[in-house]
Amino acid sequence: MIEKKGLGVSPGIAIGRIEVFRHSDITISHETSDNPQLEKEAFERASRSVIEGLEAINTDNKVEKDIMLVHKSMIKDPEFRSLVYENIEKRKYNASWAVETAAEKFITLLETSGSEYFRERADDLRYIERLLLTALSGMVSSLSVSEECIIVADYLMPSEIFELNTASVMGICLDSGGRTSHVAILAHSLGIPAILGLGDISSYAVDGDMIAMDGKTGEAVLSPDEDVLHLFRMHKSAEMRAEKSLRSTALLPAETTDGVRIKLLGNIEGMEAIPQAISAGAEGIGLFRTEFLALHKDLYTDEEKKASIYREVAKAMGGYGPVIFRTYDLGGDKIADGMKTDEENPVLGWRAVRFCMARKDIFRSQLISILKASAVSDSVMLMFPMISGSEELKEVLSFLNDVKSECREKGIAFNENMKIGTMIEIPSAAITADIIADYVDFMSIGTNDLVQYTIAVDRGNERISHLYRPLHPAVLRLLRNVIEAGNKRGIPVSICGEIAGDADIVPLLIGMGFRTLSMASHSILEVRKRIRGLSLSSCEKLADRLLSLPDATSIEKELKDFTDGKTRY
Ligand code: PEP
Ligand code: MG
């Protein structure tokens, strides 16, 4: 039995069989081979195994099926195969080198063809190249799992979560990752218990062994004995009872004891999260992280395909309240196929609107899709991520205006009054929120990034996760500055970072003046329950007190005393 403690980032208790995934970089040897026959056989074996892997993907989704067929046909493509053979026979390349060279040649041809359709195929070919090279190097070629299991890995990229058959994943335990990393957010949103920052759990884990995990406390036990299993099972039953009692409040309003109504919205990453948002009583979608669709499927899908997904979301949720589409926040730890990943400081680099303004083809296509969706529901709103100040905002708005003009010329219908907002997640934007507020209809604070940029602590790095303090006085002062700017300029300000879904922090946020909170659907029930036991006057006194304290430790301590009922206001 081995006990480990990490960061509980997505609550829930799971007990099950381990499935281990290890990432190792594929290194391609560029040495010639004097046995072409062996290399050809290796290539054929790898091709067969990739094709079998693709055929094993069990999906009813037509688009996924079509993509799988395209991928299969690429491996079988006679021109691709004959170039691989030529590389092996004439140039004496080993099989991996031969695949790499052949794939790169076709990728370049497709990319330079100038057609959107062929550029899409270049990404497909890149994917196939990776699968073939992985198979040739004898590593795990796919993350798909068919039986119920708990994934243990060194790390997972957000895009890799989509490769998993999430219905079979009972839990996730990773060596690395911070509390508000996107893998954590995604696991929480999908309702999969997850523990990150476990250090070296993947090196102890063995496929098929048992593991018990608690995604709230961060405890994971490999090969648990009967006593430990009994304890985890008891906690699981208690957890299920608590969840049932929370569900009974789903239809009650989120209102304080003195009658202040707080709007609770959902954060989602895809259509599949909508039923959960509705059943938790979400009053709209405060943040749709659209980039996850681009990671999952394809960044270059045409406007109409994207628009139809956005319309579906708007139709499903529009009756409940706003549906806020955030434009692609790609970059950082969200790398879509075909994006360059060679930056030294990706979270300070080519991310979000910076990427979109450099790749206007991608941005334009997404804006048109959102505009098209706005025609079906007044609830559709648009929001830009990572705006650093009014100059950048004005450039982005001007581009949006160009795209709107183009739509008018082409007769594409959209809502001329669609509300446009910006995220406030960079300190420079929070400090100048009064200036920014003049250009937008609403602001939404992304505290996950705001915290990392304000106190210079990488949100995804488990080594410094103890330094990631959302209650740092600098962060609270920025929050206060933004809400005051919004109030002065008469525009609404919400919070859509993870702290909005933290039931212990919510009293402070309400006391500071926030009336709209957007969070993972799984947090809504608990937050609603908490709000129904609070009074505005005590929240305001709490906020005044906490904002007067000098450091995160004393703020956290006084907030805990309030939560535990030791201090009353
Ligand atoms: C945030 O930064 O708080 C936010 C909501 O956006 P994301 O977590 O996707 O960066
Ligand atoms: Mg952010």
Coordinates of C-alpha atoms and ligand atoms in Angstrom, one line a residue:
M1 CA 0.0 0.0 0.0
I2 CA 1.4 3.4 -1.0
E3 CA -0.2 6.6 0.2
K4 CA 0.2 9.9 -1.7
K5 CA -1.1 13.4 -1.1
G6 CA -1.6 16.0 -3.9
L7 CA -3.9 18.8 -4.8
G8 CA -7.6 17.8 -4.8
V9 CA -8.9 19.7 -7.8
S10 CA -12.1 17.9 -8.7
P11 CA -14.1 16.4 -5.8
G12 CA -15.4 12.9 -5.7
I13 CA -14.2 9.6 -4.4
A14 CA -13.2 6.8 -6.8
I15 CA -12.0 3.3 -6.3
G16 CA -10.9 1.3 -9.3
R17 CA -8.4 -0.3 -11.6
I18 CA -5.3 1.8 -12.7
E19 CA -4.5 2.5 -16.3
V20 CA -1.1 4.2 -16.6
F21 CA -0.1 6.6 -19.3
R22 CA 3.5 7.8 -19.6
H23 CA 4.6 10.5 -22.0
S24 CA 8.0 10.1 -23.4
D25 CA 9.2 12.2 -26.2
I26 CA 9.5 10.4 -29.5
T27 CA 13.1 10.7 -30.6
I28 CA 13.7 9.7 -34.2
S29 CA 17.1 8.2 -35.0
H30 CA 18.5 9.6 -38.2
E31 CA 20.9 6.7 -38.7
T32 CA 20.7 4.7 -41.9
S33 CA 19.6 1.0 -41.8
D34 CA 21.3 -1.8 -43.7
N35 CA 18.2 -4.0 -43.4
P36 CA 15.4 -2.4 -45.5
Q37 CA 13.3 -5.5 -45.2
L38 CA 13.1 -5.3 -41.4
E39 CA 12.3 -1.5 -41.7
K40 CA 9.5 -2.2 -44.2
E41 CA 8.1 -4.9 -41.9
A42 CA 8.2 -2.5 -39.0
F43 CA 6.4 0.1 -41.0
E44 CA 3.7 -2.4 -42.0
R45 CA 3.3 -3.5 -38.4
A46 CA 3.0 0.1 -37.2
S47 CA 0.4 0.9 -39.9
R48 CA -1.7 -2.2 -39.0
S49 CA -1.6 -1.3 -35.3
V50 CA -2.6 2.3 -35.9
I51 CA -5.5 1.2 -38.2
E52 CA -6.7 -1.3 -35.6
G53 CA -6.5 1.5 -33.0
L54 CA -8.6 3.8 -35.2
E55 CA -11.1 1.0 -35.9
A56 CA -11.5 0.3 -32.2
I57 CA -12.7 3.9 -31.5
N58 CA -16.3 3.3 -30.5
T59 CA -18.4 6.3 -31.4
D60 CA -21.9 7.1 -32.7
N61 CA -20.8 10.5 -33.7
K62 CA -20.9 10.9 -37.5
V63 CA -18.2 13.6 -37.6
E64 CA -15.8 11.5 -35.5
K65 CA -16.5 8.5 -37.7
D66 CA -15.8 10.5 -40.8
I67 CA -12.5 11.8 -39.3
M68 CA -11.5 8.3 -38.5
L69 CA -12.1 7.2 -42.1
V70 CA -10.0 10.1 -43.4
H71 CA -7.2 9.1 -41.0
K72 CA -7.4 5.5 -42.1
S73 CA -7.3 6.4 -45.8
M74 CA -4.2 8.5 -45.2
I75 CA -2.3 5.6 -43.8
K76 CA -3.3 3.5 -46.8
D77 CA -2.6 6.3 -49.3
P78 CA -0.5 4.8 -52.1
E79 CA 1.6 7.9 -52.7
F80 CA 2.4 8.2 -49.0
R81 CA 3.3 4.6 -48.8
S82 CA 5.4 4.5 -51.9
L83 CA 7.4 7.5 -50.6
V84 CA 8.0 5.7 -47.3
Y85 CA 9.2 2.6 -49.2
E86 CA 11.4 4.7 -51.4
N87 CA 13.0 6.3 -48.3
I88 CA 13.7 2.9 -46.9
E89 CA 14.9 1.2 -50.1
K90 CA 16.8 3.9 -51.9
R91 CA 17.9 6.2 -49.1
K92 CA 18.3 3.4 -46.5
Y93 CA 16.4 5.4 -43.9
N94 CA 15.1 3.5 -40.9
A95 CA 11.3 3.2 -40.7
S96 CA 10.6 6.2 -38.4
W97 CA 12.9 8.5 -40.4
A98 CA 11.2 7.3 -43.6
V99 CA 7.7 8.1 -42.1
E100 CA 8.9 11.4 -40.8
T101 CA 10.4 12.5 -44.1
A102 CA 7.4 11.3 -46.2
A103 CA 4.9 13.0 -43.8
E104 CA 6.7 16.3 -43.8
K105 CA 6.8 16.4 -47.6
F106 CA 3.1 15.9 -47.9
I107 CA 2.4 18.3 -44.9
T108 CA 4.3 21.1 -46.6
L109 CA 2.5 20.4 -49.9
L110 CA -0.9 20.6 -48.2
E111 CA 0.0 23.6 -46.1
T112 CA 1.2 25.7 -49.1
S113 CA -1.7 24.8 -51.3
G114 CA -3.6 27.9 -50.0
S115 CA -6.8 26.0 -49.6
E116 CA -8.5 25.8 -46.2
Y117 CA -9.6 22.2 -47.0
F118 CA -6.0 21.1 -47.6
R119 CA -4.7 22.9 -44.6
E120 CA -7.1 20.8 -42.5
R121 CA -5.7 17.7 -44.1
A122 CA -2.2 18.7 -43.2
D123 CA -3.3 18.6 -39.5
D124 CA -4.8 15.2 -40.0
L125 CA -1.5 14.0 -41.5
R126 CA 0.4 15.4 -38.6
Y127 CA -1.8 13.4 -36.3
I128 CA -1.3 10.2 -38.4
E129 CA 2.5 10.8 -38.4
R130 CA 2.5 11.1 -34.6
L131 CA 0.5 7.8 -34.3
L132 CA 2.8 6.0 -36.7
L133 CA 5.9 7.2 -34.9
T134 CA 4.5 6.3 -31.6
A135 CA 3.6 2.9 -32.7
L136 CA 7.1 2.5 -34.3
S137 CA 8.7 3.5 -31.0
G138 CA 6.6 0.9 -29.2
M139 CA 4.9 3.3 -26.8
V140 CA 1.3 3.7 -25.9
S141 CA -0.3 5.0 -29.1
S142 CA -3.6 6.1 -27.9
L143 CA -5.1 7.3 -24.6
S144 CA -8.5 5.6 -25.4
V145 CA -9.7 3.4 -22.7
S146 CA -12.7 1.1 -23.0
E147 CA -13.2 -0.3 -19.5
E148 CA -13.8 1.7 -16.3
C149 CA -10.5 2.8 -14.8
I150 CA -8.6 5.5 -13.0
I151 CA -6.0 7.2 -15.1
V152 CA -2.6 7.7 -13.6
A153 CA -0.1 9.7 -15.7
D154 CA 2.9 12.0 -15.4
Y155 CA 0.8 14.8 -16.9
L156 CA -2.1 15.3 -19.3
M157 CA -2.6 18.0 -21.9
P158 CA -6.2 19.4 -22.0
S159 CA -6.4 18.1 -25.6
E160 CA -5.5 14.6 -24.4
I161 CA -8.5 14.5 -22.1
F162 CA -10.7 14.6 -25.2
E163 CA -8.9 11.6 -26.5
L164 CA -10.1 9.7 -23.5
N165 CA -13.4 8.0 -23.5
T166 CA -14.4 10.0 -20.5
A167 CA -17.4 7.9 -19.7
S168 CA -15.0 5.1 -18.7
V169 CA -12.7 7.4 -16.7
M170 CA -13.6 7.2 -13.0
G171 CA -10.8 9.4 -11.8
I172 CA -7.5 11.1 -12.8
C173 CA -4.3 11.2 -10.7
L174 CA -1.3 13.1 -12.1
D175 CA 2.3 13.7 -11.0
S176 CA 2.1 17.4 -12.1
G177 CA -0.4 20.2 -12.5
G178 CA -1.7 23.1 -10.5
R179 CA -5.0 23.9 -8.9
T180 CA -6.3 26.1 -11.7
S181 CA -4.5 24.4 -14.6
H182 CA -6.8 23.7 -17.5
V183 CA -6.6 20.0 -17.0
A184 CA -8.0 20.6 -13.5
I185 CA -10.7 22.8 -14.8
L186 CA -11.7 20.4 -17.5
A187 CA -11.8 17.4 -15.1
H188 CA -14.0 19.4 -12.7
S189 CA -16.3 20.5 -15.5
L190 CA -16.6 16.9 -16.7
G191 CA -17.3 15.8 -13.1
I192 CA -14.3 13.4 -13.0
P193 CA -12.6 13.3 -9.6
A194 CA -9.0 14.4 -10.0
I195 CA -5.8 14.9 -8.0
L196 CA -2.9 16.8 -9.5
G197 CA 0.6 17.5 -8.2
L198 CA 1.1 14.0 -6.8
G199 CA 4.8 14.2 -7.5
D200 CA 5.8 10.7 -8.6
I201 CA 2.7 8.6 -8.5
S202 CA 3.0 7.5 -12.1
S203 CA 6.3 5.8 -11.3
Y204 CA 4.7 3.6 -8.6
A205 CA 1.5 2.8 -10.5
V206 CA 1.0 -0.5 -12.2
D207 CA -1.6 -1.2 -14.8
G208 CA -4.5 -3.2 -13.4
D209 CA -3.7 -2.6 -9.7
M210 CA -6.3 -0.9 -7.4
I211 CA -6.2 2.7 -6.4
A212 CA -8.5 4.6 -4.1
M213 CA -8.7 8.4 -4.4
D214 CA -10.4 11.4 -2.9
G215 CA -10.5 14.3 -5.3
K216 CA -11.5 16.7 -2.5
T217 CA -8.8 16.0 0.1
G218 CA -6.1 15.1 -2.5
E219 CA -5.5 11.6 -1.0
A220 CA -4.6 8.7 -3.2
V221 CA -3.8 5.2 -2.0
L222 CA -2.2 2.6 -4.3
S223 CA -3.0 -1.0 -3.6
P224 CA -5.2 -0.1 -0.6
D225 CA -5.8 -2.7 2.1
E226 CA -9.3 -3.7 3.3
D227 CA -9.4 -1.1 6.1
V228 CA -8.6 1.8 3.7
L229 CA -11.1 0.5 1.1
H230 CA -13.7 0.4 3.8
L231 CA -13.0 4.0 4.8
F232 CA -13.1 5.2 1.2
R233 CA -16.4 3.4 0.6
M234 CA -17.9 5.0 3.7
H235 CA -16.8 8.4 2.6
K236 CA -18.3 7.7 -0.8
S237 CA -21.7 6.9 0.6
A238 CA -21.6 10.0 2.8
E239 CA -20.7 12.0 -0.3
M240 CA -23.6 10.6 -2.3
R241 CA -26.0 11.4 0.5
A242 CA -24.7 15.0 0.7
E243 CA -25.1 15.4 -3.1
K244 CA -28.7 14.2 -2.9
S245 CA -29.5 16.7 -0.2
L246 CA -27.8 19.5 -2.2
R247 CA -29.8 18.6 -5.3
S248 CA -33.0 19.4 -3.4
T249 CA -32.1 23.0 -3.5
A250 CA -31.5 23.2 -7.2
L251 CA -34.7 25.0 -7.9
L252 CA -34.5 27.5 -5.1
P253 CA -33.2 31.0 -5.8
A254 CA -29.7 31.9 -4.8
E255 CA -30.8 34.6 -2.4
T256 CA -29.3 35.9 0.8
T257 CA -31.4 35.9 4.0
D258 CA -31.9 39.6 3.5
G259 CA -33.2 39.2 0.0
V260 CA -30.2 39.9 -2.3
R261 CA -30.4 37.8 -5.4
I262 CA -27.1 36.4 -6.8
K263 CA -27.0 35.2 -10.3
L264 CA -25.2 31.8 -10.7
L265 CA -24.0 31.0 -14.2
G266 CA -22.2 28.0 -15.6
N267 CA -18.7 27.7 -17.1
I268 CA -18.6 25.1 -19.9
E269 CA -16.2 23.7 -22.4
G270 CA -18.5 21.9 -24.7
M271 CA -22.1 20.8 -25.4
E272 CA -21.9 17.7 -23.2
A273 CA -21.7 19.9 -20.0
I274 CA -25.1 21.5 -20.7
P275 CA -27.4 18.9 -19.0
Q276 CA -25.3 19.3 -15.9
A277 CA -25.6 23.1 -16.0
I278 CA -29.3 22.9 -16.4
S279 CA -29.8 20.3 -13.6
A280 CA -27.7 22.4 -11.2
G281 CA -30.0 25.3 -12.0
A282 CA -27.5 27.5 -13.9
E283 CA -29.1 30.8 -15.0
G284 CA -27.1 30.9 -18.2
I285 CA -23.6 30.4 -19.4
G286 CA -21.1 32.9 -18.1
L287 CA -18.1 31.4 -19.9
F288 CA -18.0 29.1 -22.8
R289 CA -14.4 28.2 -23.3
T290 CA -14.7 27.8 -27.1
E291 CA -11.1 26.9 -27.6
F292 CA -11.7 23.5 -26.2
L293 CA -13.7 22.7 -29.3
A294 CA -10.7 23.7 -31.4
L295 CA -8.4 21.4 -29.4
H296 CA -10.9 18.6 -29.5
K297 CA -11.9 18.7 -33.1
D298 CA -10.2 21.1 -35.4
L299 CA -9.2 24.7 -35.3
Y300 CA -10.0 25.2 -39.0
T301 CA -13.5 23.8 -39.2
D302 CA -15.7 26.0 -41.3
E303 CA -17.9 28.8 -40.0
E304 CA -21.1 26.9 -40.5
K305 CA -20.0 23.9 -38.5
K306 CA -18.9 26.1 -35.6
A307 CA -22.0 28.2 -35.9
S308 CA -24.3 25.2 -35.7
I309 CA -22.6 24.1 -32.4
Y310 CA -22.9 27.7 -31.0
R311 CA -26.5 27.8 -32.1
E312 CA -27.3 24.6 -30.3
V313 CA -25.7 25.9 -27.1
A314 CA -27.6 29.2 -27.4
K315 CA -30.9 27.3 -28.0
A316 CA -30.3 24.9 -25.1
M317 CA -29.3 27.6 -22.6
G318 CA -30.7 30.9 -24.0
G319 CA -34.0 30.4 -22.1
Y320 CA -32.2 30.4 -18.8
G321 CA -30.1 33.6 -19.3
P322 CA -27.0 34.9 -21.1
V323 CA -24.8 32.6 -23.1
I324 CA -21.3 34.2 -23.3
F325 CA -19.0 32.9 -25.9
R326 CA -15.4 33.6 -25.1
T327 CA -13.3 33.8 -28.3
Y328 CA -10.4 31.4 -28.6
D329 CA -8.1 31.5 -25.6
L330 CA -5.5 29.3 -27.3
G331 CA -1.9 29.2 -26.3
G332 CA -0.3 28.6 -22.9
D333 CA -1.3 25.0 -22.1
K334 CA -4.0 24.9 -24.8
I335 CA -2.2 24.1 -28.0
A336 CA -4.2 23.1 -31.0
D337 CA -2.8 21.0 -33.7
G338 CA -0.6 23.1 -36.0
M339 CA 0.2 25.8 -33.5
K340 CA 3.8 26.5 -32.7
T341 CA 4.9 25.4 -29.3
D342 CA 8.5 26.7 -29.1
E343 CA 7.9 29.7 -26.8
E344 CA 10.0 30.2 -23.7
N345 CA 7.1 31.8 -21.7
P346 CA 3.9 30.6 -23.4
V347 CA 1.5 32.1 -20.9
L348 CA 3.1 35.5 -21.5
G349 CA 3.3 34.8 -25.2
W350 CA 1.2 34.0 -28.2
R351 CA -2.0 33.5 -26.4
A352 CA -5.7 34.3 -26.8
V353 CA -6.4 37.6 -28.7
R354 CA -2.7 37.9 -29.5
F355 CA -2.8 34.7 -31.4
C356 CA -6.2 35.5 -32.9
M357 CA -5.1 39.0 -34.2
A358 CA -2.0 37.3 -35.8
R359 CA -4.2 34.6 -37.3
K360 CA -7.1 36.7 -38.5
D361 CA -8.3 33.9 -40.8
I362 CA -9.0 31.8 -37.7
F363 CA -10.4 34.8 -35.7
R364 CA -12.6 36.1 -38.5
S365 CA -14.1 32.6 -39.0
Q366 CA -14.9 32.3 -35.3
L367 CA -16.4 35.8 -35.1
I368 CA -18.7 35.1 -38.0
S369 CA -19.8 31.8 -36.4
I370 CA -20.7 33.6 -33.1
L371 CA -22.4 36.4 -35.1
K372 CA -24.4 33.8 -36.9
A373 CA -25.4 32.2 -33.6
S374 CA -26.5 35.6 -32.2
A375 CA -29.3 35.7 -34.8
V376 CA -31.1 32.8 -33.1
S377 CA -31.1 34.2 -29.5
D378 CA -30.7 37.6 -27.9
S379 CA -28.9 35.8 -25.1
V380 CA -25.8 35.3 -27.2
M381 CA -22.9 37.5 -26.0
L382 CA -19.3 37.7 -27.0
M383 CA -16.3 38.2 -24.8
F384 CA -12.6 38.6 -25.5
P385 CA -9.9 36.9 -23.3
M386 CA -6.5 38.3 -22.2
I387 CA -7.1 41.9 -23.0
S388 CA -4.3 44.0 -21.5
G389 CA -5.7 47.5 -21.9
S390 CA -7.9 49.8 -23.9
E391 CA -5.6 50.0 -27.0
E392 CA -5.6 46.3 -27.6
L393 CA -9.4 46.2 -26.9
K394 CA -10.0 48.9 -29.5
E395 CA -8.0 47.0 -32.1
V396 CA -10.0 43.8 -31.4
L397 CA -13.3 45.7 -31.5
S398 CA -12.3 47.4 -34.8
F399 CA -11.6 44.0 -36.3
L400 CA -15.0 42.8 -35.0
N401 CA -16.6 45.8 -36.7
D402 CA -14.9 44.9 -40.0
V403 CA -16.3 41.4 -39.7
K404 CA -19.8 42.7 -38.9
S405 CA -19.6 44.9 -42.1
E406 CA -18.6 41.9 -44.1
C407 CA -21.6 39.9 -42.7
R408 CA -23.9 42.8 -43.6
E409 CA -22.6 42.9 -47.2
K410 CA -23.0 39.1 -47.5
G411 CA -26.4 39.2 -46.0
I412 CA -25.4 37.1 -43.0
A413 CA -28.0 37.7 -40.3
F414 CA -26.8 38.6 -36.8
N415 CA -28.0 40.5 -33.7
E416 CA -26.8 44.1 -34.2
N417 CA -27.3 44.7 -30.5
M418 CA -25.3 41.7 -29.3
K419 CA -23.5 42.6 -26.1
I420 CA -19.8 42.6 -26.2
G421 CA -17.6 42.2 -23.1
T422 CA -14.1 41.6 -22.1
M423 CA -12.4 39.4 -19.6
I424 CA -10.3 41.2 -17.0
E425 CA -7.5 38.8 -16.2
I426 CA -4.3 40.8 -16.6
P427 CA -3.3 43.2 -13.9
S428 CA -2.9 46.1 -16.4
A429 CA -6.5 45.6 -17.4
A430 CA -7.7 45.4 -13.8
I431 CA -5.9 48.6 -13.0
T432 CA -7.3 50.4 -16.0
A433 CA -10.8 48.9 -15.8
D434 CA -12.4 52.4 -15.6
I435 CA -11.0 53.1 -19.1
I436 CA -11.8 49.7 -20.5
A437 CA -15.4 49.9 -19.2
D438 CA -16.1 52.7 -21.7
Y439 CA -15.8 50.3 -24.6
V440 CA -17.7 47.3 -23.5
D441 CA -21.1 46.2 -22.3
F442 CA -19.8 44.0 -19.4
M443 CA -16.6 42.8 -17.8
S444 CA -15.9 39.3 -16.4
I445 CA -13.0 38.8 -14.1
G446 CA -10.8 35.7 -14.8
T447 CA -9.2 35.3 -11.5
N448 CA -7.3 32.1 -12.5
D449 CA -5.1 34.2 -14.7
L450 CA -5.4 37.4 -12.7
V451 CA -3.9 35.6 -9.7
Q452 CA -1.0 34.0 -11.7
Y453 CA -0.1 37.3 -13.3
T454 CA -0.5 39.5 -10.2
I455 CA 1.7 37.4 -7.9
A456 CA 3.8 35.9 -10.7
V457 CA 2.9 32.3 -9.8
D458 CA 2.4 29.8 -12.7
R459 CA -1.1 28.4 -12.2
G460 CA -0.1 25.1 -13.7
N461 CA 3.1 24.4 -11.7
E462 CA 2.5 22.1 -8.7
R463 CA 5.9 23.0 -7.2
I464 CA 4.8 26.5 -6.4
S465 CA 1.1 25.8 -5.9
H466 CA 1.4 26.7 -2.2
L467 CA 2.3 30.3 -3.4
Y468 CA -0.8 30.5 -5.6
R469 CA -2.9 32.6 -3.2
P470 CA -6.2 34.0 -4.7
L471 CA -6.7 35.8 -1.4
H472 CA -3.5 37.8 -1.7
P473 CA -4.4 41.4 -0.8
A474 CA -3.1 42.6 -4.2
V475 CA -5.7 40.4 -5.9
L476 CA -8.5 41.6 -3.6
R477 CA -7.5 45.2 -4.3
L478 CA -7.7 44.6 -8.1
L479 CA -11.1 42.9 -7.7
R480 CA -12.3 45.9 -5.8
N481 CA -10.9 48.3 -8.4
V482 CA -12.8 46.5 -11.2
I483 CA -16.1 46.3 -9.4
E484 CA -15.9 50.0 -8.5
A485 CA -15.0 50.9 -12.2
G486 CA -18.0 48.8 -13.4
N487 CA -20.4 50.5 -10.9
K488 CA -19.1 53.9 -11.8
R489 CA -19.5 53.3 -15.5
G490 CA -22.8 51.5 -15.0
I491 CA -21.8 48.1 -16.6
P492 CA -22.1 44.7 -14.9
V493 CA -19.0 42.9 -13.6
S494 CA -19.0 39.2 -12.9
I495 CA -16.3 36.7 -11.9
C496 CA -15.8 33.6 -13.9
G497 CA -12.5 32.3 -12.4
E498 CA -12.5 29.3 -10.0
I499 CA -12.9 31.4 -6.9
A500 CA -16.5 32.2 -8.0
G501 CA -17.3 28.5 -7.3
D502 CA -15.5 28.3 -4.0
A503 CA -18.3 28.4 -1.4
D504 CA -16.0 29.6 1.3
I505 CA -14.8 32.6 -0.7
V506 CA -18.3 33.5 -2.0
P507 CA -19.3 35.6 1.1
L508 CA -16.3 37.8 0.5
L509 CA -17.2 38.3 -3.1
I510 CA -20.8 39.2 -2.3
G511 CA -19.6 41.6 0.4
M512 CA -17.4 43.3 -2.2
G513 CA -20.4 43.9 -4.4
F514 CA -20.4 41.0 -6.9
R515 CA -23.9 39.8 -7.9
T516 CA -23.0 37.5 -10.8
L517 CA -20.8 34.5 -10.4
S518 CA -19.9 32.0 -13.1
M519 CA -18.5 28.6 -12.2
A520 CA -18.2 24.9 -13.1
S521 CA -21.7 23.4 -12.9
H522 CA -20.6 21.0 -10.2
S523 CA -20.0 23.9 -7.8
I524 CA -23.4 25.6 -8.3
L525 CA -25.4 23.5 -5.8
E526 CA -22.9 24.1 -3.0
V527 CA -22.6 27.8 -3.7
R528 CA -26.3 28.3 -3.8
K529 CA -26.7 26.5 -0.5
R530 CA -24.0 28.8 1.0
I531 CA -25.6 31.9 -0.3
R532 CA -29.0 31.0 1.2
G533 CA -27.4 31.0 4.6
L534 CA -25.7 34.4 4.3
S535 CA -26.8 38.0 4.9
L536 CA -25.5 40.8 2.8
S537 CA -24.8 43.0 5.8
S538 CA -22.5 40.3 7.3
C539 CA -20.8 39.7 4.0
E540 CA -20.1 43.5 3.6
K541 CA -18.6 43.6 7.1
L542 CA -16.5 40.6 6.3
A543 CA -15.3 42.1 3.1
D544 CA -14.3 45.4 4.8
R545 CA -12.4 43.5 7.4
L546 CA -10.6 41.2 5.0
L547 CA -9.6 44.0 2.7
S548 CA -8.0 45.8 5.6
L549 CA -5.7 42.9 6.4
P550 CA -2.0 43.0 5.3
D551 CA -1.4 39.5 3.9
A552 CA -2.9 36.3 2.5
T553 CA -2.3 34.3 5.6
S554 CA -4.3 36.5 7.9
I555 CA -7.1 36.9 5.2
E556 CA -7.3 33.1 4.8
K557 CA -7.4 32.7 8.6
E558 CA -10.2 35.2 9.2
L559 CA -12.2 33.8 6.3
K560 CA -11.9 30.3 7.7
D561 CA -13.0 31.6 11.1
F562 CA -16.1 33.1 9.4
T563 CA -16.8 29.8 7.5
D564 CA -16.5 27.8 10.7
G565 CA -18.8 30.2 12.5
K566 CA -16.1 31.2 15.0
T567 CA -16.4 34.9 13.9
R568 CA -19.7 36.5 13.2
Y569 CA -20.4 40.0 11.8
Ligands
PEP1 C1 -9.6 32.7 -15.8 O1 -8.4 33.0 -16.2 O2 -10.0 32.9 -14.6 C2 -10.6 32.2 -16.7 C3 -11.8 32.1 -16.3 O3 -10.2 31.7 -17.9 P1 -9.3 30.4 -18.1 O4 -9.3 29.6 -16.8 O5 -9.9 29.6 -19.2 O6 -7.9 30.9 -18.4
MG2 MG -8.0 33.0 -18.2

